[in-house]
CSV table of C-alpha atoms in Angstrom, one decimal:
chain,number,residue,atom,x,y,z
A,24,MET,CA,-108.3,-65.7,23.1
A,25,VAL,CA,-106.7,-69.0,24.3
A,26,ARG,CA,-108.6,-71.4,26.4
A,27,VAL,CA,-106.2,-73.1,28.8
A,28,LYS,CA,-106.7,-76.3,30.7
A,29,LEU,CA,-104.3,-76.5,33.7
A,30,LEU,CA,-103.2,-80.0,34.7
A,31,PRO,CA,-103.0,-81.9,36.9
A,32,GLU,CA,-105.6,-79.8,38.7
A,33,GLY,CA,-108.0,-79.5,35.7
A,34,LYS,CA,-108.8,-75.8,36.2
A,35,VAL,CA,-109.8,-73.9,33.0
A,36,VAL,CA,-108.8,-70.3,32.4
A,37,GLU,CA,-108.9,-67.9,29.4
A,38,VAL,CA,-105.9,-65.7,28.3
A,39,ASP,CA,-105.8,-62.8,25.9
A,40,LEU,CA,-102.8,-63.0,23.7
A,41,GLN,CA,-101.2,-60.5,21.3
A,42,GLU,CA,-100.3,-61.3,17.7
A,43,GLY,CA,-97.0,-63.1,17.6
A,44,ASP,CA,-97.0,-64.2,21.2
A,45,THR,CA,-95.2,-67.4,22.0
A,46,VAL,CA,-95.7,-70.3,24.3
A,47,ARG,CA,-93.4,-68.6,26.8
A,48,ASP,CA,-95.5,-65.4,26.7
A,49,LEU,CA,-98.6,-67.5,27.4
A,50,LEU,CA,-96.9,-69.1,30.4
A,51,ARG,CA,-95.7,-65.6,31.6
A,52,ALA,CA,-99.2,-64.3,31.4
A,53,LEU,CA,-100.3,-67.2,33.7
A,54,GLY,CA,-97.3,-66.5,36.0
A,55,LEU,CA,-95.8,-69.9,35.2
A,56,SER,CA,-92.2,-70.9,34.4
A,57,SER,CA,-91.4,-72.7,31.1
A,58,GLU,CA,-88.9,-74.8,33.1
A,59,THR,CA,-91.7,-76.4,35.1
A,60,HIS,CA,-94.6,-76.4,32.6
A,61,VAL,CA,-95.2,-78.1,29.3
A,62,VAL,CA,-97.7,-76.7,26.8
A,63,LEU,CA,-99.6,-79.3,24.7
A,64,VAL,CA,-101.5,-78.4,21.5
A,65,GLY,CA,-103.7,-81.3,20.3
A,66,GLY,CA,-101.8,-83.6,22.7
A,67,THR,CA,-98.4,-82.7,21.3
A,68,PRO,CA,-95.8,-80.8,23.3
A,69,VAL,CA,-94.8,-77.4,21.8
A,70,PRO,CA,-91.4,-75.7,22.4
A,71,GLU,CA,-91.6,-72.5,24.4
A,72,THR,CA,-90.3,-70.4,21.5
A,73,GLU,CA,-93.2,-71.3,19.2
A,74,LYS,CA,-95.9,-68.8,18.3
A,75,ILE,CA,-99.3,-69.6,19.6
A,76,GLY,CA,-102.7,-68.6,18.1
A,77,ALA,CA,-106.3,-68.7,19.3
A,78,GLY,CA,-107.7,-72.0,20.4
A,79,GLU,CA,-107.4,-74.6,23.1
A,80,VAL,CA,-104.2,-75.7,24.8
A,81,VAL,CA,-103.3,-77.8,27.8
A,82,VAL,CA,-100.6,-76.6,30.3
A,83,VAL,CA,-99.1,-79.4,32.4
A,84,ARG,CA,-97.2,-78.7,35.6
A,85,VAL,CA,-94.4,-81.2,35.5
A,86,LEU,CA,-93.2,-80.7,39.1
A,87,SER,CA,-94.3,-83.2,41.6
A,88,GLY,CA,-94.0,-83.9,45.2
A,89,GLY,CA,-93.3,-81.9,48.3
B,11,MET,CA,-92.2,-73.7,13.1
B,12,ALA,CA,-89.1,-74.8,15.0
B,13,LYS,CA,-87.3,-77.9,13.6
B,14,CYS,CA,-85.2,-80.6,15.2
B,15,SER,CA,-81.6,-79.5,15.3
B,16,ILE,CA,-80.6,-83.1,14.3
B,17,CYS,CA,-83.0,-84.2,11.6
B,18,GLY,CA,-85.2,-81.2,10.7
B,19,LYS,CA,-88.5,-82.8,11.6
B,20,PRO,CA,-91.0,-80.6,13.7
B,21,ALA,CA,-89.6,-80.0,17.1
B,22,ILE,CA,-91.5,-80.9,20.3
B,23,ALA,CA,-89.0,-79.5,22.8
B,24,TYR,CA,-86.4,-76.8,23.2
B,25,VAL,CA,-83.4,-77.5,25.5
B,26,PRO,CA,-82.2,-74.1,26.5
B,27,TYR,CA,-78.9,-75.2,28.1
B,28,GLN,CA,-77.9,-76.8,24.8
B,29,ARG,CA,-79.7,-74.3,22.6
B,30,ARG,CA,-81.1,-77.2,20.7
B,31,TYR,CA,-84.5,-78.2,19.4
B,32,TYR,CA,-85.5,-81.9,19.3
B,33,CYS,CA,-88.2,-83.9,17.6
B,34,ALA,CA,-89.8,-86.7,19.7
B,35,GLU,CA,-87.3,-89.4,18.6
B,36,HIS,CA,-84.2,-87.3,19.1
B,37,PHE,CA,-85.5,-85.9,22.4
B,38,ALA,CA,-85.8,-89.4,23.7
B,39,ASP,CA,-82.3,-90.1,22.5
B,40,HIS,CA,-81.1,-87.0,24.3
B,41,VAL,CA,-82.5,-88.2,27.6
B,42,LEU,CA,-81.2,-91.7,27.1
B,43,SER,CA,-77.7,-90.5,26.5
B,44,LYS,CA,-77.8,-88.3,29.6
B,45,VAL,CA,-78.6,-91.4,31.6
B,46,ARG,CA,-76.0,-93.5,29.9
B,47,ARG,CA,-73.4,-90.8,30.7
B,48,THR,CA,-74.5,-90.8,34.4
B,49,LEU,CA,-74.2,-94.6,34.6
B,50,ARG,CA,-70.7,-94.5,33.1
B,51,LYS,CA,-69.4,-91.4,34.9
B,52,TYR,CA,-70.4,-92.5,38.4
B,53,ARG,CA,-69.9,-96.2,37.6
B,54,LEU,CA,-73.5,-97.0,38.8
B,55,VAL,CA,-73.8,-100.4,37.2
B,56,GLY,CA,-71.6,-103.1,35.7
B,57,GLY,CA,-71.8,-106.6,34.2
B,58,GLY,CA,-73.4,-109.2,36.5
B,59,ASP,CA,-75.1,-106.6,38.7
B,60,ARG,CA,-78.7,-107.0,39.8
B,61,VAL,CA,-80.7,-103.8,39.7
B,62,LEU,CA,-84.0,-103.5,41.5
B,63,ALA,CA,-85.9,-100.4,40.3
B,64,ALA,CA,-88.3,-98.8,42.8
B,65,VAL,CA,-91.4,-97.9,40.8
B,66,SER,CA,-94.2,-95.8,42.3
B,67,GLY,CA,-96.4,-95.5,39.2
B,68,GLY,CA,-95.4,-91.8,38.7
B,69,LYS,CA,-93.6,-90.4,35.6
B,70,ASP,CA,-90.0,-90.5,37.0
B,71,SER,CA,-90.0,-94.1,38.0
B,72,ALA,CA,-91.6,-95.0,34.6
B,73,VAL,CA,-88.8,-93.2,32.9
B,74,LEU,CA,-86.3,-94.9,35.2
B,75,LEU,CA,-87.6,-98.4,34.3
B,76,ASP,CA,-87.8,-97.7,30.6
B,77,VAL,CA,-84.2,-96.4,30.3
B,78,LEU,CA,-82.8,-99.2,32.6
B,79,ALA,CA,-84.6,-101.8,30.4
B,80,ARG,CA,-83.1,-100.2,27.2
B,81,LEU,CA,-79.6,-100.1,28.6
B,82,LYS,CA,-79.6,-103.5,30.2
B,83,ARG,CA,-77.8,-105.4,27.5
B,84,GLU,CA,-75.2,-102.6,26.9
B,85,PHE,CA,-74.2,-102.7,30.6
B,86,GLY,CA,-74.9,-106.3,31.3
B,87,TYR,CA,-77.0,-106.1,34.5
B,88,GLN,CA,-80.2,-107.9,35.4
B,89,LEU,CA,-83.3,-105.8,36.0
B,90,ALA,CA,-86.5,-106.2,38.1
B,91,ALA,CA,-89.1,-103.7,39.4
B,92,LEU,CA,-90.4,-103.3,42.9
B,93,HIS,CA,-93.6,-101.5,43.7
B,94,ILE,CA,-94.9,-100.8,47.1
B,95,ASP,CA,-98.7,-100.6,47.3
B,96,LEU,CA,-99.1,-98.0,50.1
B,97,GLY,CA,-102.9,-98.4,50.5
B,98,ILE,CA,-103.6,-94.7,49.9
B,99,GLY,CA,-107.1,-95.1,48.4
B,100,GLU,CA,-107.7,-94.4,44.8
B,101,TYR,CA,-104.2,-92.9,44.4
B,102,SER,CA,-102.6,-96.3,45.2
B,103,VAL,CA,-105.1,-98.3,43.1
B,104,GLU,CA,-104.3,-96.1,40.0
B,105,SER,CA,-100.6,-96.1,40.7
B,106,ARG,CA,-100.5,-99.9,40.9
B,107,ARG,CA,-102.5,-100.2,37.7
B,108,ALA,CA,-100.1,-97.9,35.9
B,109,VAL,CA,-97.1,-100.0,37.2
B,110,GLU,CA,-98.6,-103.2,36.0
B,111,SER,CA,-99.3,-101.9,32.6
B,112,LEU,CA,-95.7,-100.4,32.4
B,113,VAL,CA,-93.9,-103.6,33.3
B,114,ARG,CA,-96.1,-105.5,30.8
B,115,ASP,CA,-95.1,-103.1,28.0
B,116,LEU,CA,-91.4,-103.2,29.0
B,117,GLY,CA,-91.3,-107.0,29.7
B,118,VAL,CA,-89.6,-106.4,33.2
B,119,PRO,CA,-90.5,-108.8,36.1
B,120,LEU,CA,-92.4,-107.1,38.9
B,121,ILE,CA,-92.5,-107.6,42.7
B,122,VAL,CA,-95.4,-105.9,44.6
B,123,PHE,CA,-95.2,-105.3,48.3
B,124,PRO,CA,-98.8,-104.7,49.6
B,125,VAL,CA,-98.3,-102.6,52.8
B,126,LYS,CA,-101.8,-103.2,54.2
B,127,GLU,CA,-101.8,-107.0,53.7
B,128,ALA,CA,-98.2,-107.4,54.9
B,129,LEU,CA,-98.1,-105.0,57.8
B,130,GLY,CA,-101.8,-105.0,58.9
B,131,TYR,CA,-102.3,-101.3,58.2
B,132,SER,CA,-102.1,-98.9,55.2
B,133,ILE,CA,-99.9,-95.9,55.4
B,134,PRO,CA,-102.7,-93.5,56.4
B,135,GLU,CA,-103.9,-95.9,59.1
B,136,MET,CA,-100.4,-96.2,60.5
B,137,ALA,CA,-99.9,-92.4,60.5
B,138,MET,CA,-103.2,-92.0,62.3
B,139,ARG,CA,-102.4,-94.5,65.0
B,140,LEU,CA,-98.9,-93.2,65.5
B,141,ARG,CA,-100.1,-89.6,65.4
B,142,ARG,CA,-97.3,-88.8,62.9
B,143,PRO,CA,-97.3,-87.1,59.5
B,144,ALA,CA,-98.2,-89.6,56.7
B,145,CYS,CA,-95.1,-88.6,54.6
B,146,SER,CA,-92.7,-89.3,57.4
B,147,VAL,CA,-94.2,-92.8,58.1
B,148,CYS,CA,-94.3,-93.5,54.4
B,149,GLY,CA,-90.7,-92.5,53.8
B,150,MET,CA,-89.5,-94.7,56.7
B,151,VAL,CA,-91.5,-97.7,55.6
B,152,LYS,CA,-90.5,-97.4,51.9
B,153,ARG,CA,-86.8,-97.0,52.8
B,154,TYR,CA,-87.0,-100.1,54.9
B,155,ILE,CA,-88.7,-102.3,52.3
B,156,TYR,CA,-86.3,-101.2,49.5
B,157,ASN,CA,-83.4,-101.9,51.7
B,158,ALA,CA,-84.7,-105.3,52.8
B,159,PHE,CA,-85.3,-106.4,49.2
B,160,GLY,CA,-81.9,-105.0,48.1
B,161,VAL,CA,-80.0,-106.8,50.9
B,162,GLU,CA,-81.8,-110.1,50.4
B,163,GLY,CA,-81.4,-110.1,46.7
B,164,ARG,CA,-77.8,-108.7,46.8
B,165,ALA,CA,-79.1,-106.1,44.4
B,166,LYS,CA,-78.6,-102.4,43.9
B,167,VAL,CA,-81.7,-100.4,44.5
B,168,ALA,CA,-82.4,-97.8,41.8
B,169,THR,CA,-84.7,-94.8,42.4
B,170,GLY,CA,-86.2,-92.3,40.1
B,171,HIS,CA,-84.9,-89.1,41.8
B,172,ASN,CA,-84.4,-86.5,39.1
B,173,ALA,CA,-82.1,-83.4,39.0
B,174,ASP,CA,-84.8,-81.2,40.5
B,175,ASP,CA,-85.5,-83.6,43.4
B,176,ILE,CA,-81.7,-83.7,44.1
B,177,MET,CA,-81.0,-80.0,44.0
B,178,SER,CA,-84.1,-79.1,46.0
B,179,PHE,CA,-83.3,-81.7,48.6
B,180,ALA,CA,-79.7,-80.4,48.9
B,181,LEU,CA,-80.8,-76.8,49.1
B,182,LYS,CA,-83.4,-77.6,51.7
B,183,GLY,CA,-80.5,-79.2,53.7
B,184,PHE,CA,-78.6,-75.9,53.4
B,185,ILE,CA,-81.5,-73.7,54.3
B,186,THR,CA,-82.4,-75.8,57.4
B,187,GLN,CA,-78.6,-76.2,58.1
B,188,ASP,CA,-79.1,-80.0,58.1
B,189,LEU,CA,-75.7,-80.2,56.4
B,190,SER,CA,-75.2,-84.0,56.7
B,191,SER,CA,-78.4,-84.4,54.6
B,192,ILE,CA,-76.9,-82.5,51.6
B,193,PRO,CA,-74.9,-85.3,50.0
B,194,LYS,CA,-77.5,-88.0,50.7
B,195,LEU,CA,-79.0,-87.9,47.2
B,196,ALA,CA,-75.6,-88.4,45.4
B,197,PRO,CA,-75.6,-90.5,42.2
B,198,ARG,CA,-74.8,-93.5,44.4
B,199,THR,CA,-74.8,-94.3,48.1
B,200,PRO,CA,-72.6,-97.3,48.7
B,201,GLY,CA,-74.1,-100.3,50.5
B,202,ILE,CA,-72.9,-101.9,53.8
B,203,GLU,CA,-72.4,-105.7,53.7
B,204,GLY,CA,-75.4,-107.4,55.2
B,205,LEU,CA,-76.9,-104.1,56.5
B,206,ALA,CA,-77.7,-101.8,53.7
B,207,ALA,CA,-78.2,-102.1,49.9
B,208,GLU,CA,-76.4,-99.8,47.5
B,209,ARG,CA,-78.6,-97.0,46.2
B,210,ILE,CA,-78.2,-95.7,42.7
B,211,ARG,CA,-79.9,-92.7,41.1
B,212,PRO,CA,-79.7,-93.0,37.3
B,213,LEU,CA,-81.9,-89.9,36.6
B,214,TYR,CA,-79.4,-87.7,38.6
B,215,SER,CA,-78.9,-85.3,35.7
B,216,VAL,CA,-82.3,-85.6,34.0
B,217,TYR,CA,-84.4,-82.4,34.6
B,218,GLU,CA,-88.0,-83.0,35.9
B,219,LYS,CA,-89.3,-81.4,32.7
B,220,GLU,CA,-87.2,-83.7,30.6
B,221,SER,CA,-88.5,-86.7,32.5
B,222,TYR,CA,-92.1,-85.6,31.9
B,223,LEU,CA,-91.5,-85.1,28.2
B,224,TYR,CA,-89.7,-88.5,27.9
B,225,ALA,CA,-92.6,-90.3,29.5
B,226,LEU,CA,-95.0,-88.5,27.2
B,227,VAL,CA,-93.1,-89.1,23.9
B,228,ARG,CA,-92.4,-92.8,24.7
B,229,GLY,CA,-96.1,-93.2,25.8
B,230,LEU,CA,-95.0,-94.8,29.1
B,231,PRO,CA,-98.0,-95.7,31.3
B,232,HIS,CA,-97.9,-93.6,34.5
B,233,TYR,CA,-100.3,-91.8,36.9
B,234,HIS,CA,-99.8,-88.1,36.8
B,235,GLN,CA,-101.6,-87.1,40.0
B,236,GLU,CA,-100.1,-86.0,43.2
B,237,CYS,CA,-100.3,-88.2,46.3
B,238,PRO,CA,-103.2,-86.7,48.4
B,239,HIS,CA,-100.7,-86.2,51.2
B,240,ALA,CA,-98.3,-84.1,49.2
B,241,ARG,CA,-98.5,-80.3,49.8
B,242,LEU,CA,-97.7,-77.7,47.1
B,243,THR,CA,-96.8,-75.3,49.9
B,244,SER,CA,-94.0,-77.6,51.3
B,245,LEU,CA,-90.6,-76.1,51.5
B,246,GLU,CA,-89.2,-78.7,49.0
B,247,PHE,CA,-91.8,-77.8,46.4
B,248,ARG,CA,-91.3,-74.1,46.8
B,249,ILE,CA,-87.6,-74.5,46.5
B,250,LYS,CA,-88.1,-76.5,43.3
B,251,GLU,CA,-90.1,-73.6,41.9
B,252,MET,CA,-87.5,-71.1,42.9
B,253,ILE,CA,-84.6,-73.1,41.4
B,254,ASN,CA,-86.5,-73.3,38.1
B,255,ARG,CA,-87.1,-69.6,38.0
B,256,LEU,CA,-83.3,-69.2,38.2
B,257,GLU,CA,-82.8,-72.0,35.6
B,258,GLU,CA,-85.0,-70.1,33.2
B,259,GLU,CA,-82.8,-67.0,33.5
B,260,ARG,CA,-79.6,-69.0,33.6
B,261,PRO,CA,-79.9,-72.2,31.5
B,262,GLY,CA,-77.6,-75.0,32.8
B,263,LEU,CA,-77.6,-73.7,36.4
B,264,LYS,CA,-78.9,-77.1,37.7
B,265,LEU,CA,-76.4,-79.1,35.6
B,266,GLY,CA,-73.5,-77.1,37.0
B,267,PHE,CA,-74.8,-77.6,40.6
B,268,LEU,CA,-75.1,-81.4,40.1
B,269,SER,CA,-71.6,-82.1,38.8
B,270,LYS,CA,-70.1,-80.1,41.7
B,271,HIS,CA,-72.5,-81.7,44.2
B,272,ALA,CA,-71.4,-85.2,43.2
B,273,LYS,CA,-67.8,-84.2,43.5
B,274,ASN,CA,-68.2,-82.5,46.9
B,275,ALA,CA,-70.3,-85.3,48.5
B,276,ASN,CA,-67.6,-86.1,51.1
B,277,GLN,CA,-67.0,-82.5,52.0
B,278,TYR,CA,-70.1,-82.2,54.2
B,279,PRO,CA,-70.2,-83.3,57.8
B,280,ARG,CA,-71.1,-86.9,58.4
B,281,GLU,CA,-74.0,-88.1,60.5
B,282,ARG,CA,-72.8,-88.8,64.0
B,283,TRP,CA,-74.2,-92.3,64.4
B,284,GLU,CA,-72.4,-95.5,63.5
B,285,PRO,CA,-74.3,-98.0,61.5
B,286,SER,CA,-75.1,-101.2,63.4
B,287,PRO,CA,-77.4,-104.2,62.9
B,288,CYS,CA,-80.9,-103.8,64.3
B,289,SER,CA,-81.4,-106.0,67.4
B,290,SER,CA,-84.6,-107.4,65.9
B,291,CYS,CA,-84.2,-107.8,62.1
B,292,GLY,CA,-80.4,-107.4,61.6
B,293,LEU,CA,-80.6,-104.6,59.0
B,294,LEU,CA,-79.3,-101.1,59.3
B,295,SER,CA,-79.9,-99.3,62.5
B,296,SER,CA,-78.4,-96.3,64.3
B,297,GLY,CA,-78.2,-98.4,67.5
B,298,GLY,CA,-80.6,-100.9,69.1
B,299,GLU,CA,-83.8,-101.6,67.2
B,300,CYS,CA,-84.2,-99.9,63.8
B,301,SER,CA,-87.0,-97.4,63.4
B,302,PHE,CA,-89.1,-99.8,61.3
B,303,CYS,CA,-89.0,-102.6,63.9
B,304,ARG,CA,-89.6,-100.1,66.7
B,305,THR,CA,-92.6,-98.6,64.8
B,306,THR,CA,-94.2,-101.9,63.9
B,307,ARG,CA,-93.7,-103.1,67.5
B,308,ARG,CA,-95.7,-100.1,68.6
B,309,LEU,CA,-98.4,-100.8,66.1
B,310,ARG,CA,-98.7,-104.6,66.2
B,311,GLY,CA,-97.1,-105.6,69.4
B,312,GLU,CA,-94.1,-107.3,67.6
B,313,PRO,CA,-91.4,-106.0,65.3
B,314,LEU,CA,-92.1,-106.9,61.6
B,315,GLY,CA,-88.6,-106.5,60.1
B,316,ARG,CA,-88.0,-110.2,60.0
B,317,SER,CA,-91.3,-111.0,58.3
B,318,VAL,CA,-90.6,-108.3,55.6
B,319,ARG,CA,-87.2,-110.0,55.0
B,320,GLU,CA,-88.9,-113.4,54.7
B,321,TYR,CA,-91.5,-112.0,52.3
B,322,ALA,CA,-88.7,-110.5,50.3
B,323,ARG,CA,-86.8,-113.8,50.1
B,324,ALA,CA,-90.0,-115.6,48.9
B,325,GLN,CA,-90.6,-113.0,46.1
B,326,LEU,CA,-87.0,-112.9,45.0
B,327,GLU,CA,-86.9,-116.7,44.8
B,328,ARG,CA,-89.7,-116.5,42.3
B,329,LEU,CA,-87.4,-114.3,40.2
B,330,GLY,CA,-84.6,-116.7,40.6
B,331,TRP,CA,-82.6,-114.0,42.5
B,332,MET,CA,-82.0,-116.1,45.7
């Protein structure tokens, strides 16, 4: 189970991941694109191809404006 | 764990269109060299130029100011920042605070234009009185102020438009068949002597995600909140999301678009009006009084273009740019 904080809105959601799932899989499970979102673990950005385990992450939407 | 394709340190980002991983340091180099290439390829700056960077407090203009400060010596231009305090409550207070801390870190001189003090009303107050959408009033006021400072200071005005802004703006122009708007956000828009300042867009080829990551790894002070008037349901925002779904499937799609877009800029129909001097302030108008002078006349009983130009001259004098 990963606890995800979505920024800039600040909403918190929980996502069930399989063994070996990557950052991109996490974003897919949330229905988000890896081109428009950055995943931070402990404040550091993580490439979308990295595996991700249980714990807490921050997902930042990088798109602005409209 | 993925390693930087250059030095082998832990990677913080993957760039799919290059199939490369980067550590923080080499990612920042990657973005800086993209900007350097844009400045050279489109001849955006040269020795002796004055560049006035429009900084909002958001990530893109923080990146703009940082890269322009780093490349200043190499290209030989002078650099200053211009921030417009729009008077949009907490959002503007935080944005201005971020800008002040950014220019302090980078050692770049700053000019602030306080909309409410200078024009009598904040942007939301103007919008309410005029019964117009805040974003349309805001865009018009900002364009006028940037232009007035650029013309008075004989400076190029640099904005932080990134690749995603440019492609979504062009695609919106196609979808709405407003074809003359498509080439508006080219890498540069030439100035018109005495009427309009040259506009340059150094982040033309920098993806929005790259801009965010650059601001993060360089620790650039910025305010990552949306303007309360922005809407995530707007056509431009939805187009950005759509373009990025395609980019995810076809890495490099945006880059391909951009280089063709710059090349084809003069293939689109031109606007039908001829530029002429505003009858009140003397800056760019499509005939008669410019929209800024007309609007301020409605709000305040007199056009304020001339007083903005005077304010600009006083501020630029302080910089030694007059």
